[in-house]
Short mmCIF file of C-alpha atoms and ligand atoms in Angstrom, two decimals:
data_model
loop_
_atom_site.label_atom_id
_atom_site.label_comp_id
_atom_site.label_asym_id
_atom_site.label_seq_id
_atom_site.Cartn_x
_atom_site.Cartn_y
_atom_site.Cartn_z
CA MET L 1 -1.95 -25.52 -54.48
CA ASP L 2 -1.06 -28.28 -52.02
CA ALA L 3 -1.65 -28.32 -48.28
CA ARG L 4 1.90 -27.27 -47.40
CA GLU L 5 1.32 -23.85 -48.93
CA PHE L 6 -0.93 -22.75 -46.12
CA GLY L 7 1.79 -22.68 -43.52
CA GLY L 8 5.33 -23.57 -42.59
CA ALA L 9 8.48 -22.91 -44.53
CA LEU L 10 6.69 -22.56 -47.87
CA ALA L 11 3.76 -20.34 -46.91
CA TRP L 12 5.08 -17.79 -49.40
CA ARG L 13 5.14 -20.10 -52.44
CA HIS L 14 1.80 -19.02 -53.85
CA ARG L 15 2.72 -15.33 -53.52
CA ALA L 16 6.04 -16.00 -55.27
CA ARG L 17 4.32 -17.69 -58.23
CA GLU L 18 1.80 -14.87 -58.50
CA ALA L 19 4.44 -12.14 -58.39
CA LEU L 20 6.62 -13.82 -61.00
CA GLY L 21 3.57 -14.41 -63.19
CA SER L 22 2.36 -10.83 -63.06
CA SER L 23 5.77 -9.29 -63.69
CA ARG L 24 6.26 -11.50 -66.75
CA ARG L 25 2.77 -10.75 -68.05
CA ARG L 26 3.51 -7.04 -67.83
CA LEU L 27 6.87 -7.39 -69.56
CA LEU L 28 5.38 -9.35 -72.45
CA GLU L 29 2.30 -7.15 -72.81
CA LEU L 30 4.55 -4.14 -73.05
CA LEU L 31 7.19 -5.49 -75.45
CA ARG L 32 5.52 -8.14 -77.62
CA PRO L 33 3.57 -5.64 -79.76
CA LEU L 34 6.71 -3.63 -80.57
CA PRO L 35 8.59 -3.99 -83.87
CA SER L 36 12.02 -5.54 -83.55
CA GLU L 37 13.77 -2.36 -84.72
CA VAL L 38 12.36 -0.60 -81.65
CA LEU L 39 13.46 -3.45 -79.38
CA THR L 40 17.02 -3.50 -80.67
CA ALA L 41 17.70 0.25 -80.98
CA GLN L 42 19.56 2.33 -78.45
CA HIS L 43 17.05 5.18 -78.16
CA SER L 44 19.04 7.31 -75.74
CA GLU L 45 22.38 7.07 -74.01
CA LEU L 46 20.43 7.07 -70.74
CA MET L 47 18.63 3.84 -71.61
CA SER L 48 19.46 0.33 -72.81
CA PRO L 49 18.13 -1.14 -76.03
CA PRO L 50 14.94 -2.89 -74.79
CA VAL L 51 16.28 -6.27 -75.91
CA TRP L 52 19.13 -5.84 -73.40
CA ASP L 53 16.60 -5.41 -70.58
CA VAL L 54 14.83 -8.64 -71.58
CA ALA L 55 17.98 -10.77 -71.44
CA HIS L 56 19.23 -8.92 -68.35
CA VAL L 57 15.98 -9.74 -66.53
CA ALA L 58 16.44 -13.39 -67.58
CA ASN L 59 20.10 -13.43 -66.53
CA TYR L 60 19.32 -11.88 -63.13
CA GLU L 61 16.66 -14.54 -62.62
CA GLU L 62 19.05 -17.28 -63.70
CA ARG L 63 21.65 -16.10 -61.19
CA TRP L 64 19.31 -15.70 -58.24
CA LEU L 65 16.54 -18.25 -58.74
CA LEU L 66 18.63 -21.03 -60.30
CA ARG L 67 22.35 -20.86 -59.58
CA ALA L 68 22.13 -19.18 -56.15
CA LEU L 69 19.60 -21.86 -55.16
CA GLY L 70 21.94 -24.67 -56.19
CA GLN L 71 20.39 -25.31 -59.61
CA PRO L 72 22.37 -25.70 -62.85
CA GLY L 73 22.62 -22.57 -64.97
CA VAL L 74 21.31 -22.04 -68.50
CA THR L 75 24.22 -19.83 -69.63
CA GLY L 76 27.68 -18.97 -68.38
CA ALA L 77 30.25 -16.27 -67.78
CA GLU L 78 29.96 -14.63 -71.21
CA THR L 79 26.20 -14.04 -70.85
CA ASP L 80 26.72 -12.87 -67.27
CA ARG L 81 29.26 -10.35 -68.50
CA LEU L 82 27.05 -8.95 -71.29
CA TYR L 83 24.03 -8.49 -69.06
CA ASP L 84 25.74 -7.25 -65.92
CA ALA L 85 24.41 -3.73 -65.29
CA PHE L 86 27.61 -2.71 -63.50
CA ARG L 87 30.07 -3.77 -66.15
CA ASN L 88 28.13 -2.24 -69.04
CA PRO L 89 27.10 1.42 -68.86
CA ARG L 90 23.74 2.01 -70.53
CA ARG L 91 25.16 4.13 -73.34
CA GLU L 92 27.43 1.23 -74.42
CA ARG L 93 24.88 -1.56 -74.36
CA GLY L 94 23.75 -0.95 -77.94
CA SER L 95 27.21 -1.83 -79.26
CA LEU L 96 27.49 -5.16 -77.41
CA PRO L 97 27.01 -8.47 -79.25
CA LEU L 98 23.55 -8.91 -77.69
CA LEU L 99 21.11 -11.77 -78.16
CA GLY L 100 18.53 -11.10 -80.86
CA VAL L 101 14.89 -10.43 -80.02
CA ALA L 102 13.68 -14.02 -80.43
CA GLU L 103 16.72 -15.39 -78.57
CA ALA L 104 16.29 -12.98 -75.67
CA PHE L 105 12.62 -13.91 -75.18
CA ALA L 106 13.48 -17.61 -75.53
CA TYR L 107 16.20 -17.24 -72.89
CA ALA L 108 13.73 -15.59 -70.49
CA GLU L 109 11.20 -18.35 -71.12
CA GLU L 110 13.73 -21.14 -70.64
CA VAL L 111 14.91 -19.69 -67.32
CA ARG L 112 11.36 -19.12 -66.11
CA GLY L 113 10.33 -22.69 -66.92
CA ARG L 114 13.19 -24.10 -64.88
CA VAL L 115 12.58 -21.64 -62.04
CA LEU L 116 8.93 -22.64 -61.72
CA ARG L 117 9.76 -26.36 -61.82
CA HIS L 118 12.30 -25.83 -59.06
CA LEU L 119 9.85 -23.74 -57.04
CA ASP L 120 7.24 -26.49 -57.33
CA ALA L 121 9.76 -29.11 -56.21
CA LEU L 122 11.06 -27.14 -53.22
CA ASP L 123 10.39 -28.70 -49.86
CA ALA L 124 10.96 -27.60 -46.30
CA ASP L 125 14.38 -29.29 -46.18
CA GLY L 126 15.48 -27.41 -49.31
CA VAL L 127 14.35 -24.14 -47.76
CA ALA L 128 16.21 -24.90 -44.55
CA ARG L 129 19.40 -25.77 -46.48
CA THR L 130 19.31 -22.53 -48.48
CA GLY L 131 18.93 -20.19 -45.52
CA ALA L 132 18.34 -16.44 -45.59
CA LEU L 133 17.75 -16.07 -49.34
CA LEU L 134 14.52 -18.03 -48.96
CA ASP L 135 13.32 -16.51 -45.68
CA GLY L 136 9.75 -15.58 -46.43
CA GLY L 137 10.52 -16.24 -50.11
CA PHE L 138 12.70 -13.10 -50.21
CA VAL L 139 14.73 -13.93 -53.31
CA TYR L 140 11.60 -14.62 -55.38
CA GLY L 141 10.21 -11.26 -54.29
CA MET L 142 13.50 -9.61 -55.22
CA VAL L 143 13.51 -11.08 -58.73
CA ALA L 144 9.81 -10.31 -59.35
CA GLN L 145 10.24 -6.71 -58.19
CA HIS L 146 13.39 -6.40 -60.30
CA GLU L 147 11.41 -7.39 -63.40
CA GLN L 148 8.62 -4.95 -62.47
CA GLN L 149 11.19 -2.16 -62.08
CA HIS L 150 12.58 -2.95 -65.51
CA VAL L 151 9.07 -2.68 -66.94
CA GLU L 152 8.96 0.90 -65.66
CA THR L 153 12.41 1.57 -67.11
CA LEU L 154 11.20 0.20 -70.45
CA VAL L 155 8.14 2.45 -70.37
CA ALA L 156 10.49 5.40 -69.75
CA THR L 157 12.58 4.22 -72.70
CA LEU L 158 9.50 4.22 -74.97
CA GLN L 159 8.73 7.76 -73.83
CA LEU L 160 12.12 8.78 -75.30
CA VAL L 161 11.35 7.30 -78.73
CA THR L 162 10.55 10.10 -81.16
CA SER L 163 10.33 8.11 -84.39
CA ALA L 164 7.04 6.40 -83.58
CA ALA L 165 4.00 6.74 -81.32
CA LEU L 166 4.34 3.85 -78.86
CA ASP L 167 1.69 4.53 -76.25
CA PRO L 168 1.91 1.49 -73.95
CA LEU L 169 -1.59 2.02 -72.49
CA PRO L 170 -3.73 3.60 -75.21
CA GLY L 171 -7.26 4.66 -74.44
CA ALA L 172 -7.02 4.85 -70.65
CA ALA L 173 -9.69 7.21 -69.33
CA PRO L 174 -8.59 10.23 -67.34
CA ARG L 175 -10.13 10.54 -63.87
CA PRO L 176 -11.69 13.78 -62.68
CA GLY L 177 -9.43 15.78 -60.38
CA ARG L 178 -10.56 17.94 -57.47
CA THR L 179 -9.76 21.60 -56.90
CA GLY L 180 -10.30 24.12 -54.15
CA LEU L 181 -8.86 21.87 -51.43
CA PRO L 182 -6.75 23.31 -48.62
CA ARG L 183 -3.20 23.32 -49.95
CA GLU L 184 -1.36 21.88 -46.98
CA VAL L 185 -1.71 19.21 -44.36
CA ARG L 186 -0.13 19.61 -40.93
CA VAL L 187 1.64 16.55 -39.55
CA PRO L 188 2.39 16.82 -35.81
CA GLY L 189 5.90 16.27 -34.46
CA GLY L 190 6.85 13.14 -32.57
CA PRO L 191 8.35 9.69 -32.93
CA PHE L 192 7.70 7.60 -36.02
CA GLU L 193 8.65 4.04 -37.01
CA MET L 194 10.42 4.31 -40.37
CA GLY L 195 11.41 1.52 -42.76
CA SER L 196 10.24 -2.05 -43.07
CA ASP L 197 10.99 -5.54 -41.79
CA GLU L 198 8.50 -7.30 -44.07
CA PRO L 199 9.91 -10.35 -45.88
CA TRP L 200 10.15 -8.82 -49.36
CA ALA L 201 11.47 -5.42 -48.30
CA TYR L 202 14.78 -4.54 -49.90
CA ASP L 203 17.90 -4.19 -47.75
CA ASN L 204 17.78 -0.37 -48.06
CA GLU L 205 14.30 -0.28 -46.41
CA ARG L 206 15.62 -2.20 -43.39
CA PRO L 207 15.55 -2.24 -40.49
CA ARG L 208 12.42 -0.58 -39.22
CA HIS L 209 13.68 1.99 -36.73
CA GLY L 210 12.43 4.87 -34.64
CA VAL L 211 12.97 8.46 -35.83
CA GLU L 212 11.95 11.73 -34.24
CA VAL L 213 10.30 13.93 -36.86
CA PRO L 214 9.56 17.55 -35.85
CA GLY L 215 6.15 18.90 -36.87
CA PHE L 216 5.84 19.98 -40.51
CA SER L 217 3.33 20.94 -43.16
CA ILE L 218 3.26 19.15 -46.49
CA ASP L 219 1.32 19.70 -49.71
CA ARG L 220 -1.90 17.71 -49.82
CA LEU L 221 -1.31 17.03 -53.53
CA PRO L 222 1.67 16.84 -55.86
CA VAL L 223 2.70 20.08 -57.61
CA SER L 224 0.66 20.32 -60.83
CA ASN L 225 1.60 21.45 -64.31
CA ARG L 226 -0.49 24.58 -63.65
CA ASP L 227 1.52 25.31 -60.49
CA PHE L 228 4.78 24.72 -62.31
CA LEU L 229 3.77 26.95 -65.20
CA ALA L 230 3.39 29.83 -62.72
CA PHE L 231 7.03 29.29 -61.72
CA ILE L 232 8.12 29.38 -65.37
CA GLU L 233 6.06 32.50 -66.11
CA ASP L 234 7.53 34.22 -63.06
CA GLY L 235 11.00 33.75 -64.55
CA GLY L 236 11.86 30.76 -62.35
CA TYR L 237 14.38 29.37 -64.83
CA ARG L 238 16.15 32.76 -65.14
CA ARG L 239 16.40 33.71 -61.47
CA ARG L 240 19.81 32.67 -60.21
CA GLU L 241 18.85 33.15 -56.55
CA LEU L 242 16.34 30.31 -56.72
CA TRP L 243 18.93 27.71 -57.71
CA LEU L 244 21.70 25.89 -55.89
CA ASP L 245 25.15 26.38 -57.45
CA ALA L 246 25.23 22.88 -58.95
CA GLY L 247 21.64 23.23 -60.12
CA TRP L 248 22.33 26.54 -61.84
CA ALA L 249 25.42 25.12 -63.54
CA PHE L 250 23.32 22.22 -64.85
CA ARG L 251 20.48 24.54 -65.87
CA GLU L 252 22.92 26.64 -67.90
CA ALA L 253 24.79 23.72 -69.44
CA ALA L 254 21.60 21.86 -70.40
CA GLN L 255 19.76 25.13 -71.21
CA LEU L 256 16.76 24.12 -69.14
CA GLU L 257 13.72 26.35 -69.60
CA HIS L 258 10.85 23.94 -68.81
CA PRO L 259 10.28 20.28 -67.92
CA LEU L 260 11.47 17.63 -70.35
CA PHE L 261 8.99 16.92 -73.19
CA TRP L 262 7.32 20.35 -72.88
CA ARG L 263 7.28 22.80 -75.78
CA ARG L 264 5.87 26.28 -76.16
CA ASP L 265 3.87 26.77 -79.34
CA GLY L 266 3.11 30.49 -79.48
CA LYS L 267 1.00 31.11 -76.41
CA ARG L 268 0.15 27.46 -75.94
CA TRP L 269 2.13 24.84 -74.07
CA GLU L 270 2.31 21.31 -75.37
CA ARG L 271 3.93 18.16 -74.16
CA ARG L 272 5.03 15.06 -75.99
CA ARG L 273 3.75 11.78 -74.65
CA PHE L 274 4.90 8.58 -76.34
CA GLY L 275 5.63 10.36 -79.57
CA VAL L 276 2.38 12.38 -79.70
CA ARG L 277 2.08 16.14 -79.10
CA GLU L 278 -0.89 17.21 -77.00
CA PRO L 279 -1.97 20.34 -75.13
CA LEU L 280 -0.34 20.45 -71.70
CA PRO L 281 -2.84 18.97 -69.20
CA LEU L 282 -2.74 21.61 -66.49
CA ASP L 283 -4.23 19.45 -63.75
CA GLU L 284 -1.73 16.59 -63.98
CA PRO L 285 1.15 16.43 -61.53
CA VAL L 286 4.27 17.92 -63.10
CA CYS L 287 6.55 15.17 -64.38
CA HIS L 288 10.01 14.88 -65.93
CA VAL L 289 11.65 17.51 -63.74
CA CYS L 290 15.04 16.93 -62.17
CA TRP L 291 15.77 17.38 -58.48
CA TYR L 292 17.33 20.81 -59.12
CA GLU L 293 14.16 22.04 -60.84
CA ALA L 294 12.04 20.74 -57.96
CA ASP L 295 14.35 22.39 -55.44
CA ALA L 296 14.26 25.73 -57.29
CA TYR L 297 10.47 25.62 -57.53
CA ALA L 298 10.20 24.95 -53.79
CA ARG L 299 12.44 27.95 -53.02
CA TRP L 300 10.35 30.13 -55.35
CA ALA L 301 7.23 28.99 -53.50
CA GLY L 302 8.82 29.90 -50.15
CA ARG L 303 9.03 26.27 -49.20
CA ARG L 304 11.33 23.26 -49.47
CA LEU L 305 11.25 19.62 -50.49
CA PRO L 306 10.17 17.22 -47.74
CA THR L 307 12.81 15.02 -46.16
CA GLU L 308 12.48 11.33 -46.73
CA ALA L 309 11.38 10.83 -43.10
CA GLU L 310 8.71 13.52 -43.47
CA TRP L 311 7.44 11.97 -46.69
CA GLU L 312 7.22 8.51 -45.13
CA LYS L 313 5.57 9.81 -41.97
CA ALA L 314 3.01 11.74 -44.08
CA ALA L 315 2.29 8.49 -45.95
CA ALA L 316 2.55 5.78 -43.30
CA GLY L 317 2.10 7.45 -39.92
CA THR L 318 -1.16 7.66 -37.97
CA PRO L 319 -2.19 9.77 -34.98
CA GLU L 320 -2.25 6.58 -32.89
CA GLY L 321 1.39 5.82 -33.72
CA ARG L 322 0.68 2.80 -35.94
CA VAL L 323 2.29 2.54 -39.36
CA ARG L 324 0.45 1.62 -42.55
CA ARG L 325 1.82 -0.29 -45.55
CA HIS L 326 0.00 2.03 -47.94
CA PRO L 327 -1.30 5.54 -47.19
CA TRP L 328 -4.91 4.30 -46.86
CA GLY L 329 -4.06 1.23 -44.79
CA ASP L 330 -2.79 -2.29 -45.28
CA THR L 331 -5.13 -3.40 -48.08
CA PRO L 332 -3.49 -3.69 -51.54
CA PRO L 333 -3.74 -0.83 -54.05
CA ASP L 334 -6.80 -0.67 -56.30
CA VAL L 335 -7.99 1.73 -59.00
CA THR L 336 -9.88 3.97 -56.56
CA ARG L 337 -6.78 4.59 -54.44
CA ALA L 338 -3.72 4.91 -56.64
CA ASN L 339 -2.79 5.24 -60.27
CA LEU L 340 -0.33 2.39 -60.77
CA TRP L 341 0.52 0.27 -63.82
CA PRO L 342 -1.58 -0.53 -65.76
CA THR L 343 -4.34 1.89 -64.71
CA GLY L 344 -3.95 5.22 -66.40
CA GLY L 345 -1.05 5.43 -68.81
CA HIS L 346 -0.11 8.87 -67.48
CA PRO L 347 -0.37 10.75 -64.19
CA ALA L 348 -3.98 11.30 -63.09
CA PRO L 349 -5.15 14.88 -62.37
CA VAL L 350 -4.29 16.12 -58.89
CA GLY L 351 -7.03 15.30 -56.42
CA SER L 352 -8.17 12.16 -58.28
CA PHE L 353 -7.78 9.78 -55.36
CA PRO L 354 -9.47 10.99 -52.18
CA ALA L 355 -9.86 7.32 -51.16
CA GLY L 356 -6.08 6.97 -51.26
CA ALA L 357 -5.47 9.65 -48.62
CA SER L 358 -3.15 8.95 -45.70
CA ALA L 359 -4.24 9.14 -42.06
CA TRP L 360 -3.35 12.85 -42.11
CA GLY L 361 -5.21 13.53 -45.36
CA VAL L 362 -2.22 13.68 -47.72
CA GLU L 363 -3.23 12.41 -51.18
CA GLN L 364 -1.69 10.79 -54.24
CA LEU L 365 1.43 9.67 -52.42
CA LEU L 366 1.64 6.34 -54.25
CA GLY L 367 1.37 6.20 -58.02
CA ASP L 368 1.20 9.01 -60.61
CA VAL L 369 4.71 10.43 -60.19
CA TRP L 370 7.78 9.57 -58.16
CA GLU L 371 8.41 12.41 -55.72
CA TRP L 372 11.84 13.89 -55.18
CA THR L 373 12.74 14.35 -51.53
CA ALA L 374 15.36 16.59 -49.97
CA SER L 375 17.33 13.56 -48.73
CA ASP L 376 20.52 11.93 -49.94
CA PHE L 377 20.37 8.15 -50.38
CA LEU L 378 21.88 6.85 -47.12
CA PRO L 379 21.69 3.63 -45.11
CA TYR L 380 19.37 3.39 -42.13
CA PRO L 381 20.97 2.73 -38.74
CA GLY L 382 21.67 -1.00 -38.54
CA PHE L 383 21.72 -1.47 -42.36
CA ARG L 384 23.21 -4.74 -43.62
CA PRO L 385 23.79 -5.31 -47.34
CA PHE L 386 21.64 -8.21 -48.52
CA PRO L 387 21.90 -10.24 -50.63
CA TYR L 388 24.66 -8.32 -52.47
CA PRO L 389 26.29 -4.89 -51.98
CA GLU L 390 25.53 -3.77 -55.53
CA TYR L 391 21.81 -3.66 -54.80
CA SER L 392 21.99 -0.60 -52.54
CA ALA L 393 25.21 -0.17 -50.59
CA VAL L 394 27.40 0.96 -53.49
CA PHE L 395 24.97 3.83 -54.21
CA PHE L 396 24.85 5.30 -50.71
CA GLY L 397 26.16 8.84 -50.54
CA PRO L 398 25.40 12.43 -51.46
CA GLU L 399 25.47 11.89 -55.25
CA TYR L 400 21.98 10.36 -55.22
CA LYS L 401 18.69 11.85 -54.06
CA VAL L 402 15.83 9.72 -52.79
CA LEU L 403 12.51 9.50 -54.62
CA ARG L 404 9.38 8.11 -52.99
CA GLY L 405 5.92 6.92 -53.90
CA GLY L 406 6.24 5.33 -57.34
CA SER L 407 4.84 6.47 -60.67
CA TRP L 408 1.87 5.43 -62.81
CA ALA L 409 4.29 2.97 -64.47
CA VAL L 410 5.06 1.14 -61.20
CA ALA L 411 3.29 -2.15 -60.56
CA PRO L 412 1.26 -2.60 -57.36
CA ASP L 413 3.65 -5.41 -56.28
CA ALA L 414 6.52 -2.92 -56.04
CA SER L 415 4.53 -0.15 -54.36
CA ARG L 416 4.57 0.56 -50.62
CA ASN L 417 5.18 3.47 -48.25
CA THR L 418 8.70 2.32 -47.37
CA PHE L 419 9.99 1.76 -50.94
CA ARG L 420 13.08 3.88 -51.69
CA ASN L 421 14.19 4.83 -55.18
CA TRP L 422 17.24 6.95 -55.93
CA ASP L 423 18.75 8.81 -58.84
CA TYR L 424 21.14 11.60 -59.79
CA PRO L 425 19.71 15.09 -59.18
CA ILE L 426 20.04 15.89 -62.92
CA ARG L 427 17.82 13.02 -64.13
CA ARG L 428 14.66 14.03 -66.01
CA GLN L 429 13.66 11.05 -68.16
CA ILE L 430 12.23 9.24 -65.13
CA PHE L 431 8.58 9.74 -64.17
CA ALA L 432 9.42 12.14 -61.37
CA GLY L 433 7.60 15.12 -59.89
CA PHE L 434 7.42 16.38 -56.31
CA ARG L 435 5.45 18.12 -53.59
CA CYS L 436 6.62 20.80 -51.17
CA ALA L 437 6.81 21.04 -47.41
CA ARG L 438 7.81 23.53 -44.74
CA ASP L 439 8.61 23.60 -41.04
CA ALA L 440 5.55 23.86 -38.84
FE1 FE2 H 501 18.45 -4.65 -63.38
#
C-alpha cells in the first residue's frame, strides 16, 4: 500500500481491492469443486446455468470497471448481449451459445487482471476526470457487491439441484438457540433517519431521509419452523380467510401445503437441503416461504408483516435517535453476531445471536434468512437512479415486495441495516423467511 491510500481521492483503494478479492474468493470456492455438468446445466427455469453467472459477473465487471472507466474492453457487443440479464430471461439462458466452463473462468480472470492493474495505476487526476462513478470508490463497491449477490444466487441454484448432494458448506456446526424469551419487542413511535448516504450504498438506499414511524411491536426473533408448523397443523393452508385473493389463487394453482423443500413422511416432517433429506430442524427460522405464505401466517397469528420502515427502525434505530450500520453498532459482522456466508451453511436456530441484538433488543435481523416486509419496492423521496436505471428504478412498483436483513448465504460486505432486496411475492427458492409485527 502506498502513502496516497491513507487519504485524498484514493482513500478507498485498499477497501476496493479487499472487496473484489473476497467476492472472487467466494465465487471460486463455491464453484471450482463442482463438476462441469452441474455448472452448465439449467437446473430450474428460475435460475441460470451457473456458467452463465460466471461470465455475466465478468461481463458486468468489464463494463463498469474497464469500459466505463475509459479502459479498452476484453469482449464486445455479442458477449454483452449474451450476458445481459435484461435481454435474456433466466429460463432461456441454458439454450444460449454460452462460453464453456474453462472459457468463462478465463474470461473472469482476464477482466480481473486488467481491472486490478488499472486500479493500481489510478491517480487523483484520473479519479477527478471520471467523476461520480469513483466517488468514494462507488463503482468498485457496486461490482464487488454484485459478485457477492451472484454467489448467493448460485447457492440458491445449488439448493434446487436434486441429482446430487452439493452442500456448499459441509460440516458447519450448529449454534445453540435460546428459548423462553419474551416474544415481542416494543419500539416507541417517533422520527427515524431511514436509508443511507454511505459511499457504497446502492441508489435505492439513498438518500437518508427522515420518516415518522408510529410505535409498534415486533417479534424478537424470526418465525421458526416450529411456529410455522403450528400454522400448518391448524389448517393454515386450507383456510381461505387467512389469504389475500392473489395469494389464495397462487396457493391453489401451485398447490402449496408447506414451505418449499419440506415433505411429510408419515408423522415426521423432513426437509431437503442441498440434495439431502433430514429431519426438519424445528428451531431454525422458517425459510423458502413466499410473501403470500408469510402474510397468511401473520394473519393467522393475529398480526401482520412489519413495514420496511419498521424493520429498519427496529434494526438501526436507538433510543437516543442515532442510527447504526448494523443492529449491534457500527463494527463489522463477526461470527458471534450474525450468521452470514460462510459461517453456518444454513439458518442458525432462533436465539443464537444475543450479541447481535439491536438497541431495542431485536435479534437475528442480519443473516440467517431474508425477511419479507409488508412494503412494495418504491423509491425514497429524492431518489436518483445511479449509475443506471436498470439497477433499481425499473423495478419500482407494487409487483415487488421488499426483503430485508440478508440470509446465511449473504457475504458480510453486502450486509447492512439499510440494504434493500426485492422479489415477486410468489418467490420461494430464495432464502427468505419473516417475522411479525403489530401496532402498539
Ligand atoms: Fe447480475
